[in-house]
Amino acid sequence: MGSTRSDYPSLNLDLNVGSLPFPVDSPKAVLAMESKHVDKKVSIKDEKAIKALEAELVLATEENKKLNEVLAATIAGYSELRNQLIELMSTTSPEEGSRSQSPPGKRKSERLDANMESTSSEGSCKRVRDDCKPKVWKLHVRSNPSDTCLVVRDGYQWRKYGQKVTRDNPCPRAYFRCSFAPSCPVKKKVQRSAEDTSILVATYEGEHNHDPHSQPGAPSLRPNTAALDLKSPGSKSEMVSQEFHRSLVERMAFSLSEDPAFKAALATAITGRMLPLRTS
DNA sequence: CGATTTTGACCAGCGC
DNA sequence: GCGCTGGTCAAAATCG
């Protein structure tokens, strides 16, 4: 995933500055068209007007080019800032270290998973894990706290194979396997957040090797429920892709808004930007 | 009757 | 080595 301009559809602006009387691609095209259509009886006055228009077009083209460069620089800067933020979030700051210090008895693998949570929601995960464990990422979904069923509707069909009450959370954790294909390696753990019981935390391990909608009797995605389409990117269906993109953005936004480290980093960044302005 | 859920038992990893 | 804990298994129960 490169940070090219095509990665930012919303930023794909049409920068054809200056109003042109007809759609053209370049000054050469203008000249070609003009040489075709210009009447021999064209007066000197008209020729001057044409030259003026040509000059205006060249200026507009130049301006367009400059604006494109500015846009590219802006996107590059955005990318760099985003990477810095991700890096900042993934590295353990002293106070975050004490916060994320795992309680005694917490397993190493789980701590790794917890570490992954901050980065896995972003595709450009910088940190590469040493082992060859399947991809793990977490999903926070709001649901009715009075609803006791640990079901996250994500378009796939799951088969529950266990439930446990964990030490650090009074709410039970449910274990699911993808029930569509026996060969599908994906597993899912669902548990209510200890802090906010209205939030269901679903931990996915691995990637589906099948289409979520290919299965018969797949549950329809109801509104007003924890419904998300988690189909892998790069699918053929544009609708699904858009849905996936939307859910990804929602997930990222939610994860970031819930992350105290992000809030702290944001506050630091804002303070850092404001203080020099005040002191100067 | 097959699929799914429940739930206690078992296993393996980790810290002490 | 032992105890704690999370993850999984598998038999029984339940559901459609």
Tab-separated table of C-alpha atoms in Angstrom, chain A residues 113-230:
chain	number	residue	atom	x	y	z
A	113	ASP	CA	-2.093	-9.340	21.207
A	114	ALA	CA	-2.878	-6.367	23.384
A	115	ASN	CA	0.059	-4.605	21.824
A	116	MET	CA	-1.222	-5.447	18.406
A	117	GLU	CA	-4.523	-3.827	19.143
A	118	SER	CA	-3.220	-0.312	18.714
A	119	THR	CA	-1.626	-1.055	15.387
A	120	SER	CA	-3.612	-3.798	13.806
A	121	SER	CA	-6.506	-1.530	12.985
A	122	GLU	CA	-4.196	0.290	10.596
A	123	GLY	CA	-3.095	-1.483	7.478
A	124	SER	CA	0.403	-0.031	7.528
A	125	CYS	CA	1.428	-1.887	10.625
A	126	LYS	CA	5.126	-1.200	10.954
A	127	ARG	CA	5.955	-3.710	13.599
A	128	VAL	CA	6.511	-7.176	12.255
A	129	ARG	CA	6.109	-9.922	14.742
A	130	ASP	CA	8.839	-12.460	15.042
A	131	ASP	CA	6.633	-15.495	15.123
A	132	CYS	CA	4.322	-16.640	12.381
A	133	LYS	CA	1.092	-16.256	14.311
A	134	PRO	CA	-2.049	-15.506	12.350
A	135	LYS	CA	-3.145	-11.921	11.997
A	136	VAL	CA	-4.874	-10.718	15.163
A	137	TRP	CA	-6.982	-7.636	15.447
A	138	LYS	CA	-9.665	-6.358	17.729
A	139	LEU	CA	-13.008	-4.846	17.040
A	140	HIS	CA	-15.034	-2.747	19.471
A	141	VAL	CA	-18.755	-2.824	18.911
A	142	ARG	CA	-21.450	-1.060	20.842
A	143	SER	CA	-24.356	-3.186	21.935
A	144	ASN	CA	-27.106	-3.197	24.497
A	145	PRO	CA	-25.539	-3.865	27.929
A	146	SER	CA	-28.682	-5.702	29.007
A	147	ASP	CA	-28.258	-8.049	26.082
A	148	THR	CA	-26.316	-10.986	27.463
A	149	CYS	CA	-25.584	-12.733	24.184
A	150	LEU	CA	-22.025	-12.235	22.990
A	151	VAL	CA	-22.795	-11.970	19.320
A	152	VAL	CA	-21.012	-9.626	16.944
A	153	ARG	CA	-22.709	-9.656	13.574
A	154	ASP	CA	-19.965	-9.419	10.996
A	155	GLY	CA	-21.391	-11.253	8.018
A	156	TYR	CA	-19.804	-14.571	8.839
A	157	GLN	CA	-21.334	-17.527	10.575
A	158	TRP	CA	-19.688	-18.619	13.804
A	159	ARG	CA	-19.903	-21.696	15.928
A	160	LYS	CA	-19.360	-21.261	19.631
A	161	TYR	CA	-17.031	-23.833	21.106
A	162	GLY	CA	-16.339	-22.515	24.548
A	163	GLN	CA	-16.933	-19.889	27.179
A	164	LYS	CA	-14.754	-18.796	30.049
A	165	VAL	CA	-14.753	-16.225	32.799
A	166	THR	CA	-11.374	-14.583	32.728
A	167	ARG	CA	-9.536	-13.228	35.705
A	168	ASP	CA	-9.459	-9.556	34.731
A	169	ASN	CA	-13.047	-9.335	33.560
A	170	PRO	CA	-16.195	-10.571	35.330
A	171	CYS	CA	-17.961	-10.832	32.002
A	172	PRO	CA	-17.537	-14.228	30.344
A	173	ARG	CA	-15.498	-14.591	27.181
A	174	ALA	CA	-16.969	-16.619	24.336
A	175	TYR	CA	-14.881	-18.546	21.832
A	176	PHE	CA	-16.059	-18.926	18.257
A	177	ARG	CA	-14.855	-20.707	15.130
A	178	CYS	CA	-15.909	-19.943	11.599
A	179	SER	CA	-18.568	-22.551	10.900
A	180	PHE	CA	-18.731	-22.050	7.134
A	181	ALA	CA	-15.701	-24.102	6.179
A	182	PRO	CA	-13.846	-26.614	8.337
A	183	SER	CA	-10.686	-25.433	6.638
A	184	CYS	CA	-11.275	-21.826	7.624
A	185	PRO	CA	-8.718	-21.068	10.342
A	186	VAL	CA	-10.390	-17.963	11.720
A	187	LYS	CA	-11.243	-17.796	15.394
A	188	LYS	CA	-13.040	-15.129	17.312
A	189	LYS	CA	-13.187	-14.222	20.979
A	190	VAL	CA	-15.967	-11.987	22.203
A	191	GLN	CA	-16.055	-10.361	25.600
A	192	ARG	CA	-17.694	-7.323	27.086
A	193	SER	CA	-15.376	-4.532	28.054
A	194	ALA	CA	-14.733	-4.449	31.784
A	195	GLU	CA	-14.897	-0.638	31.814
A	196	ASP	CA	-17.933	-0.236	29.619
A	197	THR	CA	-20.266	-3.209	29.435
A	198	SER	CA	-22.041	-1.658	26.473
A	199	ILE	CA	-18.951	-2.385	24.385
A	200	LEU	CA	-18.305	-5.808	22.965
A	201	VAL	CA	-14.666	-6.531	22.243
A	202	ALA	CA	-14.253	-9.074	19.469
A	203	THR	CA	-10.769	-10.448	18.873
A	204	TYR	CA	-10.249	-12.026	15.457
A	205	GLU	CA	-7.402	-14.399	14.727
A	206	GLY	CA	-6.506	-15.352	11.191
A	207	GLU	CA	-8.123	-14.533	7.886
A	208	HIS	CA	-11.118	-16.079	6.180
A	209	ASN	CA	-10.383	-18.185	3.124
A	210	HIS	CA	-13.892	-17.862	1.757
A	211	ASP	CA	-16.539	-15.315	0.904
A	212	PRO	CA	-18.823	-14.236	3.749
A	213	HIS	CA	-21.840	-13.941	1.461
A	214	SER	CA	-21.304	-17.197	-0.393
A	215	GLN	CA	-22.755	-19.191	2.383
A	216	PRO	CA	-26.426	-20.082	2.354
A	217	GLY	CA	-28.578	-18.526	5.024
A	218	ALA	CA	-26.038	-15.940	5.979
A	219	PRO	CA	-27.628	-13.571	8.449
A	220	SER	CA	-28.744	-10.305	6.939
A	221	LEU	CA	-27.099	-7.258	8.394
A	222	ARG	CA	-29.682	-5.535	10.467
A	223	PRO	CA	-29.361	-1.893	11.247
A	224	ASN	CA	-29.239	-0.884	14.897
A	225	THR	CA	-27.183	-3.936	15.730
A	226	ALA	CA	-23.497	-4.560	15.900
A	227	ALA	CA	-23.345	-5.286	12.190
A	228	LEU	CA	-20.160	-4.948	10.226
A	229	ASP	CA	-18.888	-6.301	6.997
A	230	LEU	CA	-15.409	-7.627	7.516
